[in-house]
Short mmCIF file of C-alpha atoms and ligand atoms in Angstrom, two decimals:
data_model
loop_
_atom_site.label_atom_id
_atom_site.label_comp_id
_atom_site.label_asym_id
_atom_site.label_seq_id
_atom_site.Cartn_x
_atom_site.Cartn_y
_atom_site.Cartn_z
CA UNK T 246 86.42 87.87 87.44
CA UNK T 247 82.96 87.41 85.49
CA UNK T 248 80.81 90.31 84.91
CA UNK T 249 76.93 90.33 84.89
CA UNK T 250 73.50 92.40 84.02
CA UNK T 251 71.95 92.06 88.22
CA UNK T 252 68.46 90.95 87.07
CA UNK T 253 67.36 92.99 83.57
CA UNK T 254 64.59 95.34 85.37
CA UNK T 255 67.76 96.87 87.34
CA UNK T 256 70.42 96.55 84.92
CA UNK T 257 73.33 97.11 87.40
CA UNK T 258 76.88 95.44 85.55
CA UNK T 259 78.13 93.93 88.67
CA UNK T 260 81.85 92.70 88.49
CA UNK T 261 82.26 88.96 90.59
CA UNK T 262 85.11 87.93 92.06
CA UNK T 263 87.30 90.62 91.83
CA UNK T 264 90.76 90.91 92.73
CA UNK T 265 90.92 94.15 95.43
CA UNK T 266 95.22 94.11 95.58
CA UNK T 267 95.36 96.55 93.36
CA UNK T 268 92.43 98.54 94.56
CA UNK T 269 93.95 99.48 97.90
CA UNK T 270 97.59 101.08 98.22
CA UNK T 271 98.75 99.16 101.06
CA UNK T 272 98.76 96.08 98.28
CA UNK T 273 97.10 94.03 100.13
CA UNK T 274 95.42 90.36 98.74
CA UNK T 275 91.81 90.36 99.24
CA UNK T 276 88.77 89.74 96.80
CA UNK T 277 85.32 91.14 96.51
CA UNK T 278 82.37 88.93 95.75
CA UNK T 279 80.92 91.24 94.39
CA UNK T 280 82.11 94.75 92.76
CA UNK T 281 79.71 97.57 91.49
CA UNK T 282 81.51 100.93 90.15
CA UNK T 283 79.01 104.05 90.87
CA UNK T 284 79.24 106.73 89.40
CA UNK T 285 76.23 108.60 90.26
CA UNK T 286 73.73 108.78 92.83
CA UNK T 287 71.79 106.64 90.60
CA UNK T 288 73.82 103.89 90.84
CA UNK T 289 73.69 103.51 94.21
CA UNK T 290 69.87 103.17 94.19
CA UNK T 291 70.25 100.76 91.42
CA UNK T 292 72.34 98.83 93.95
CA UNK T 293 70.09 99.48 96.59
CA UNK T 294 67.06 98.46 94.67
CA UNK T 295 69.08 95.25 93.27
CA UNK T 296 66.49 92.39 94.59
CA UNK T 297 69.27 90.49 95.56
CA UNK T 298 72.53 92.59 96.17
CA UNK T 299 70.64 95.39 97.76
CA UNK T 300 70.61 94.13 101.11
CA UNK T 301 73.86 93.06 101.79
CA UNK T 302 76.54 95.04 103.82
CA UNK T 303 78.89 97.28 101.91
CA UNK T 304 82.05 98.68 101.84
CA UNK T 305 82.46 101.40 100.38
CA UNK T 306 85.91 101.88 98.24
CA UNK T 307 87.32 105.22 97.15
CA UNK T 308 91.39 105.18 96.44
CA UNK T 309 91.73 102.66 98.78
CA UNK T 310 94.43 104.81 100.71
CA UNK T 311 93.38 104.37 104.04
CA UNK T 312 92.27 100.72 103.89
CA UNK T 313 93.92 97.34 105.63
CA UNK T 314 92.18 94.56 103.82
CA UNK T 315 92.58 91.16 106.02
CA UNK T 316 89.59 89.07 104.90
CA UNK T 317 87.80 89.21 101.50
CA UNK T 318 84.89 91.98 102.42
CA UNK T 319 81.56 90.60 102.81
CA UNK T 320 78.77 91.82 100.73
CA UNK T 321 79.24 94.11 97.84
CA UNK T 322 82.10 96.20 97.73
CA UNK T 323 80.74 100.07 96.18
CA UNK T 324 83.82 101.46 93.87
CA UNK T 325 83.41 105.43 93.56
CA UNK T 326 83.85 106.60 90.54
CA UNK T 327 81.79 109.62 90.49
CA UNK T 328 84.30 112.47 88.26
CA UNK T 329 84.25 115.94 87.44
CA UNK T 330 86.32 119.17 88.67
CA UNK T 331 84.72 122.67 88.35
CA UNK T 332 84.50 126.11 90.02
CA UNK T 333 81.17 126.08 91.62
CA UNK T 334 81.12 129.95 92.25
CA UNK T 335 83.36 133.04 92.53
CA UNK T 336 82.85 135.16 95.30
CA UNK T 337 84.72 138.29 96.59
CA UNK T 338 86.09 136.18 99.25
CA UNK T 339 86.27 132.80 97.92
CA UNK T 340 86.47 130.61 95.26
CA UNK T 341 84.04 127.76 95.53
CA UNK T 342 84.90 124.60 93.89
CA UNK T 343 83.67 120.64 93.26
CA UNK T 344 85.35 117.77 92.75
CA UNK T 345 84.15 114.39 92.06
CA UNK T 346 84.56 111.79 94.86
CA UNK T 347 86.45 109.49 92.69
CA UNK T 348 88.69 112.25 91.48
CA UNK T 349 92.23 111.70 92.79
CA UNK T 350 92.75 114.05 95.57
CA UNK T 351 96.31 115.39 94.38
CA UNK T 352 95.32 115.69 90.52
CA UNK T 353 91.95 118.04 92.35
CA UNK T 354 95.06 119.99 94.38
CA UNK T 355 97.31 120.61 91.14
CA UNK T 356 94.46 121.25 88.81
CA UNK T 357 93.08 124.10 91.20
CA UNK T 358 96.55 125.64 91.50
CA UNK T 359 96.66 125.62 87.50
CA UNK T 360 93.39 127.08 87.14
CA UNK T 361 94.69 129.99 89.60
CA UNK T 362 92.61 129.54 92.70
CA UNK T 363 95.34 128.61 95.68
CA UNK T 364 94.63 127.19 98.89
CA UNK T 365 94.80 123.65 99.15
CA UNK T 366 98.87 123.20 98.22
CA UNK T 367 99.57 122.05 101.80
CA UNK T 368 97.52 119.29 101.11
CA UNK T 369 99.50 117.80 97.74
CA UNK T 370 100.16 114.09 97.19
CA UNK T 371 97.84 113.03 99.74
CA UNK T 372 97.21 109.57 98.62
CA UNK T 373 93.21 108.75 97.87
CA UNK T 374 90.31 110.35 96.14
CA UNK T 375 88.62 113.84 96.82
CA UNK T 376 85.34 111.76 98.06
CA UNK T 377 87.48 110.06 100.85
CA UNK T 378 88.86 113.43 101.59
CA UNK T 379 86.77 114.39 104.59
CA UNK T 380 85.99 111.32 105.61
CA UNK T 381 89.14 111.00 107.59
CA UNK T 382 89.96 115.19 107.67
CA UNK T 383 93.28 115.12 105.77
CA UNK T 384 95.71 116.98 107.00
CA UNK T 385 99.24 118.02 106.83
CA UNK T 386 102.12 121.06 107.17
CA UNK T 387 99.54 123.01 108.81
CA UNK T 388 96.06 122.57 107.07
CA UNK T 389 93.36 120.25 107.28
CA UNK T 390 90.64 119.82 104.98
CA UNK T 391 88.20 121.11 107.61
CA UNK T 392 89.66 124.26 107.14
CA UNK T 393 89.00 124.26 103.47
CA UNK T 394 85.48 122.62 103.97
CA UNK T 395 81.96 123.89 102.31
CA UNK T 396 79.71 120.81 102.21
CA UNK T 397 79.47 117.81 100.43
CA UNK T 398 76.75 115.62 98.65
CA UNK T 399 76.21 112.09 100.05
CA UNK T 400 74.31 108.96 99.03
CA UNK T 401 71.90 107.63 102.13
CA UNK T 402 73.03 104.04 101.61
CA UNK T 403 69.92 102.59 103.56
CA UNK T 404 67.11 104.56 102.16
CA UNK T 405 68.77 105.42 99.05
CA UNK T 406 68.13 109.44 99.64
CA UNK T 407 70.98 112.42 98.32
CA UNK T 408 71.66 114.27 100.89
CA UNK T 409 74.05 117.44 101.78
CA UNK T 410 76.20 118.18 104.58
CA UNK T 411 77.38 121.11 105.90
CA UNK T 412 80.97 121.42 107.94
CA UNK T 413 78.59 120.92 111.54
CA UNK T 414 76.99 117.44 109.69
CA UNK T 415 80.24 116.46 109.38
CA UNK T 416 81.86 117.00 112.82
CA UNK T 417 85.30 116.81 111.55
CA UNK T 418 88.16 116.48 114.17
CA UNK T 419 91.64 115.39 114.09
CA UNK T 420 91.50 112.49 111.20
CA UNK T 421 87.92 112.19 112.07
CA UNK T 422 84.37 112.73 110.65
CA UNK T 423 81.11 111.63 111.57
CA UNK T 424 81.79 109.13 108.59
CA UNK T 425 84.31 107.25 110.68
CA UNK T 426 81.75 106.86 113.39
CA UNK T 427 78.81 104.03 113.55
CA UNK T 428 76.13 103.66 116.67
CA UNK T 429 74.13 106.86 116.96
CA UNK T 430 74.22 109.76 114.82
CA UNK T 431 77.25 108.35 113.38
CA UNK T 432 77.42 107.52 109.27
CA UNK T 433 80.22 104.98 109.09
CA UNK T 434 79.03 102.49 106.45
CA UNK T 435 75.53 104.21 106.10
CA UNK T 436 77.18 107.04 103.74
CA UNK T 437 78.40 107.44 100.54
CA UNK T 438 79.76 110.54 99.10
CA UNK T 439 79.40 111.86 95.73
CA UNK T 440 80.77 115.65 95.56
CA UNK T 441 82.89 117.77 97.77
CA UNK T 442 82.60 121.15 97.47
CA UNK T 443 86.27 123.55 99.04
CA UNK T 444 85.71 127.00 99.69
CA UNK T 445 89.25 128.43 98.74
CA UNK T 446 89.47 132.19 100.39
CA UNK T 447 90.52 135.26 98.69
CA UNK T 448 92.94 136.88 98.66
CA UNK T 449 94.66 133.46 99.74
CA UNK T 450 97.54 133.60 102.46
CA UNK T 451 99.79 130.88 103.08
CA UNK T 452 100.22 128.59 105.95
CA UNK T 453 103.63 128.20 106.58
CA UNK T 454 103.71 127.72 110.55
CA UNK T 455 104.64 123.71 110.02
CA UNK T 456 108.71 122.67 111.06
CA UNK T 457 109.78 121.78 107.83
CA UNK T 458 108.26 124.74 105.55
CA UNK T 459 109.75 126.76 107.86
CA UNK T 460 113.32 124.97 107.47
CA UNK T 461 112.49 125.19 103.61
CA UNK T 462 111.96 129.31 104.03
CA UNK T 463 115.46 129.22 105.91
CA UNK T 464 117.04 127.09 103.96
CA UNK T 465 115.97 129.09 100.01
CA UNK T 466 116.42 132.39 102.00
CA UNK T 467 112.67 132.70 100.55
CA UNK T 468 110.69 134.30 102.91
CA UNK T 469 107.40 134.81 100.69
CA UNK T 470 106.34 131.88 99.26
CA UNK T 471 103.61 131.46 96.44
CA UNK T 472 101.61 128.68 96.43
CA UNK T 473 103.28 127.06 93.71
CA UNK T 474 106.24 127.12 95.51
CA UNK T 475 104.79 125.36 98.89
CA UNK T 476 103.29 122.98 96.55
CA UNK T 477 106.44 122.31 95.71
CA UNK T 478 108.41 122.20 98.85
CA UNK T 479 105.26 119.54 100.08
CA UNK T 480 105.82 117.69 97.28
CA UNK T 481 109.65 117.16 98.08
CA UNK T 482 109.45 116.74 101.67
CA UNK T 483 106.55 114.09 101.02
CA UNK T 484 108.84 112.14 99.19
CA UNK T 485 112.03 112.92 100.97
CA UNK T 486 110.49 111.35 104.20
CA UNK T 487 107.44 108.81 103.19
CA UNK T 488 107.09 105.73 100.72
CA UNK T 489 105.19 106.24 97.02
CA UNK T 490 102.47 103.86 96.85
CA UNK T 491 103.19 103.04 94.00
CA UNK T 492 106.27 101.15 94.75
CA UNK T 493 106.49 100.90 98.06
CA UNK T 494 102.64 99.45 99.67
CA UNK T 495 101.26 101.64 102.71
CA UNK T 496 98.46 102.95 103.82
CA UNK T 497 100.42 106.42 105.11
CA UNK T 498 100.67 107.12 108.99
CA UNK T 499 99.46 104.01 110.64
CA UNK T 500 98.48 105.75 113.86
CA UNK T 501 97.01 109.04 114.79
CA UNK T 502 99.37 111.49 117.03
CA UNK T 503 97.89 110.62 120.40
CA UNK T 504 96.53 113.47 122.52
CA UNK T 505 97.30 113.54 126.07
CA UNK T 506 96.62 115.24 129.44
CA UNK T 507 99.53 118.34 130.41
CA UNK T 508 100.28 115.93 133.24
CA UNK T 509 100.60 112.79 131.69
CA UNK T 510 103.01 114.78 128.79
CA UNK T 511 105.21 116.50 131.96
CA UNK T 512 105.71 113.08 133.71
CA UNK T 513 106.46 111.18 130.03
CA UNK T 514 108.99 114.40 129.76
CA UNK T 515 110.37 114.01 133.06
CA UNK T 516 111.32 110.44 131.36
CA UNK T 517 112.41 111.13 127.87
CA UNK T 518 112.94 114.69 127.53
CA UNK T 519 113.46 115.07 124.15
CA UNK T 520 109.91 113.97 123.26
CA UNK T 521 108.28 115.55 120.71
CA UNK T 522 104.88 117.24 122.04
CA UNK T 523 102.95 119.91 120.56
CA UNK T 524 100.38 122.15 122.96
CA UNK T 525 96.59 122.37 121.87
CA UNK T 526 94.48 125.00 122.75
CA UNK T 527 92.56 123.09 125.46
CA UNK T 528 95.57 122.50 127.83
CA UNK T 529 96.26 119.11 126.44
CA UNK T 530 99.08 117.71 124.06
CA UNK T 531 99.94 116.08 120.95
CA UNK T 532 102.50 113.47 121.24
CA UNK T 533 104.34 112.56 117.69
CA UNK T 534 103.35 108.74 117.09
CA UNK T 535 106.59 108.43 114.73
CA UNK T 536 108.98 109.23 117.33
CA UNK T 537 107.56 106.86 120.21
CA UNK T 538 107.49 104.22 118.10
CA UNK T 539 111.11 105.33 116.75
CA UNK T 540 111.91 105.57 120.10
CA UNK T 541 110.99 101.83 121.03
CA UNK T 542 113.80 100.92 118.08
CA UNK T 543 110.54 99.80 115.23
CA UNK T 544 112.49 101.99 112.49
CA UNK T 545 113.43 99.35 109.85
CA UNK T 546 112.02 96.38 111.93
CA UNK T 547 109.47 94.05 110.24
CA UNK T 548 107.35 91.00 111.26
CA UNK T 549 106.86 88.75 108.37
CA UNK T 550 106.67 90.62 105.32
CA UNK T 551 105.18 94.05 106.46
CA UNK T 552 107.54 96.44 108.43
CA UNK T 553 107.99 100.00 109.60
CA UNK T 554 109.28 101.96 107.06
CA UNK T 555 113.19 102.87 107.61
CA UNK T 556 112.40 107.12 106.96
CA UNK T 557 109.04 107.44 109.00
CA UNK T 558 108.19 105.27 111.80
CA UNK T 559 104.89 106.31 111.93
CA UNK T 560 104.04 104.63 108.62
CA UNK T 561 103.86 100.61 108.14
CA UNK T 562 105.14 98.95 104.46
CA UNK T 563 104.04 96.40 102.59
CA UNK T 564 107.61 94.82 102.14
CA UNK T 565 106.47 91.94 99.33
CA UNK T 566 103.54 90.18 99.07
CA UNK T 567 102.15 90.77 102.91
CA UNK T 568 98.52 89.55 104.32
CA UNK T 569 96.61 91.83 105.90
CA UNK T 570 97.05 89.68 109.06
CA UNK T 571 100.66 90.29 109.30
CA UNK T 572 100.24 94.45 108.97
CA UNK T 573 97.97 93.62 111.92
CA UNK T 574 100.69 91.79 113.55
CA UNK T 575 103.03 94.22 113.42
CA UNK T 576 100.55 97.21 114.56
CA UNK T 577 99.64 94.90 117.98
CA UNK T 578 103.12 94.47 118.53
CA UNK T 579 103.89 97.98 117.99
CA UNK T 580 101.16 98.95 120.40
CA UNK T 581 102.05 97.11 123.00
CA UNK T 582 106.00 98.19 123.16
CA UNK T 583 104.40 101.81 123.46
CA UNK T 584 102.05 100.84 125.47
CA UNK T 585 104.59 99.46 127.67
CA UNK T 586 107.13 102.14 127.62
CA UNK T 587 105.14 105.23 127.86
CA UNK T 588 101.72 104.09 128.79
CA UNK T 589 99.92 105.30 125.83
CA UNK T 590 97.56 103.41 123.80
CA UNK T 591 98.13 104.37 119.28
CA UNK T 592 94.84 104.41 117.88
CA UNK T 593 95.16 103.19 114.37
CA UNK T 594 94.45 105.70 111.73
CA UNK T 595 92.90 103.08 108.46
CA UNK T 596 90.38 101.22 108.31
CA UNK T 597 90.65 97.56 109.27
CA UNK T 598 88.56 95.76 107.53
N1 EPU E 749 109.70 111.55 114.27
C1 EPU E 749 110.71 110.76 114.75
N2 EPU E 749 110.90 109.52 114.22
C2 EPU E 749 110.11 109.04 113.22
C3 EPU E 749 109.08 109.84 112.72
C4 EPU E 749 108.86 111.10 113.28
O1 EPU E 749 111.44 111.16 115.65
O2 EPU E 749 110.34 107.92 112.78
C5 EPU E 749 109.52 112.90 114.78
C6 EPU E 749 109.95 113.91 113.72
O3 EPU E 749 111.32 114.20 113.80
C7 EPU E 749 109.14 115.12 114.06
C8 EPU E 749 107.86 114.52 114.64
O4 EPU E 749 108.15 113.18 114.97
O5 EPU E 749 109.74 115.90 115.04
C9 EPU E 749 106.69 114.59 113.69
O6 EPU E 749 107.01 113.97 112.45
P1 EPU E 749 106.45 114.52 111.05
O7 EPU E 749 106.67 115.97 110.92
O8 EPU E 749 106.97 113.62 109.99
O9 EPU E 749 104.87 114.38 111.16
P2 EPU E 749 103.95 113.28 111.84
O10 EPU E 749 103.34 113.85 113.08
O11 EPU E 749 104.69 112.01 111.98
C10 EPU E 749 101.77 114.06 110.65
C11 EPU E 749 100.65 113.42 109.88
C12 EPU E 749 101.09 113.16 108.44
C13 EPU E 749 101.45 114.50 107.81
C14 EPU E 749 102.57 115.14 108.63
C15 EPU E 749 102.89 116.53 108.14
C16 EPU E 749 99.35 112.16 111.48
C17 EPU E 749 99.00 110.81 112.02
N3 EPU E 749 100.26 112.18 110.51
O12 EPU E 749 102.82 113.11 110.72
O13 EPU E 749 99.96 112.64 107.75
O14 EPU E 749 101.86 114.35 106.47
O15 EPU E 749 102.16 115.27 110.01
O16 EPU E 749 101.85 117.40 108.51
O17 EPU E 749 98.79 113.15 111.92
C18 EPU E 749 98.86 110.64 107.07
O18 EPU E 749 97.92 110.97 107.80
O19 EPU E 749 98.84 109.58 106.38
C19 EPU E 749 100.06 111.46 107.03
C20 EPU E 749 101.16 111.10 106.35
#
């Protein structure tokens, strides 16, 4: 890796040649031409304005959590760095807060719990950074980001304008934003963000409605809760059931919970009873990824060196020094046993890249 000055009028240090593995959780080997670390919105116009870099296509790179690398990226790969945590405004009904896209997600969860403004403890140790956040609507035991949502500030990474998005902008759904969209309306690879502002309601009630918080409440014989204490309980059940990062390489779930039609689900039922569905509001239902791919014996399995990780089939490993090629592999193959089985098609939650 060399670093260099861009031309002197825009005096952007770009990084060359830089080694992405540890950039991106899953561990993956990749390496990007070319590396700029923003951490404003003026960066990115000096980027955009770079008489050479400017125009090439960009990925842009936040904790790297939701990311399978399988080529070096082409173009210039944007780092987000932006920082900064603070409480934007206090209202009788809310606390308001910002964080930083580059700030680590879980640090943003603990740091608001310290500071006394609850809320977001379902959401702890959530691989990633705050600015990748809503991009894919994080979710878990019960909350998703949406539901903590105010707006964010983004980057225009065409015309180089700040812009900021309100919950509707964003059109978050079930792990999905209109970031993870391109074609029409959509802002995948046309966005950056910079700041995401939570709206954190007062007086705060928990959300306790998920399985295993409820086993938890059975289990302590604690039927109240505070939120340190469901931060807590997240926190162990996280670890109990999926792989750190930090030793273990993966991206988290690998699929999203498919949705399907009450008739499809009866006549998949009528097959496997003991299927594990959940009913939506529209008549439909959500079908557990991890258990149909448990279900077609992938627990433990691996195909070169990636693999499905022993406690959670739903998530794929990094098992030593994997390519990007073989996680994709693995996912096809995974697919198609499914596919085969139960006639339902996993849609793959990371980017693949
Ligand atoms: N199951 C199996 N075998 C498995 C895995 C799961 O039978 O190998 C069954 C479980 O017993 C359970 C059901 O499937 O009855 C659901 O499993 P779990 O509660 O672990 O949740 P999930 O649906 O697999 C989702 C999110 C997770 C989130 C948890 C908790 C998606 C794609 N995944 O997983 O999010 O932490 O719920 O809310 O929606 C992520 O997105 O990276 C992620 C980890």
């Amino acid at each position: 890796m060399h670093l260099s000055k861009g031309s002197p009028q825009s005096s952007l240090p770009v990084e060359h040649g830089v080694n992405l593995r540890a950039l991106n959780t899953f561990g993956l080997p990749a390496t990007a031409t070319h590396l700029v670390r923003i951490g404003s919105d003026a960066d990115v116009r000096r980027l955009l304005d770079h008489p050479r870099l400017g125009r090439l296509p960009k990925l842009v790179l936040g904790g790297g959590s939701n990311l399978v690398l399988t080529r070096d990226p082409p173009g210039v790969v944007l780092r987000v760095e932006v920082t900064g945590r603070r409480l934007v405004a206090e209202h009788a009904d809310a606390w308001v807060v910002e964080f930083g896209a580059g700030e680590s997600w879980h640090d943003c969860v603990r740091w608001t719990l310290e500071q006394g403004w609850p809320g977001l403890e379902n959401l702890a140790l959530i691989p990633g950074t705050a600015g990748a956040a809503p991009v894919q609507n994080i979710g878990a035991y019960g909350l998703e980001l949406a539901d903590r949502f105010d707006e964010l500030d983004a980057v225009d990474l065409v015309t180089g304008r700040s812009v900021t998005l309100d919950a509707r902008a964003c059109a978050f759904g079930y792990r999905d934003s209109v970031f993870k969209h391109d074609g029409f309306g959509g802002l995948a690879g046309r966005s950056l963000v910079t700041r995401v502002r939570l709206r954190l309601p007062r007086p705060w009630q928990p959300v306790l409605g998920y399985l295993d918080l409820e086993r938890r409440m059975a289990e302590t014989g604690c039927a109240h809760p505070d939120a340190r204490t469901i931060f807590d309980w997240v926190c162990e059940i996280r670890r109990a059931k999926l792989p750190d990062p930090a030793l273990v390489g993966n991206a988290g779930s690998f699929f999203k919970n498919p949705v399907v039609s009450a008739e499809q689900c009866h006549d998949i039922i009528a097959r496997d009873p003991h299927i594990v569905h959940y009913p939506l509001p529209d008549g439909r239902f959500k079908l557990a990824a991890g258990w149909l791919i448990d279900a077609c014996g992938w627990k433990g399995k691996n195909v070169g060196r990636a693999g499905v990780y022993e406690r959670q089939a739903l998530v794929l490993v990094n098992r030593g020094g994997a390519s990007g090629a073989e996680v994709v592999t693995l996912a096809r193959a995974i697919q198609e046993s499914v596919y085969g089985r139960f006639g339902i098609r996993l849609e793959p939650e990371p980017v693949v890249v």
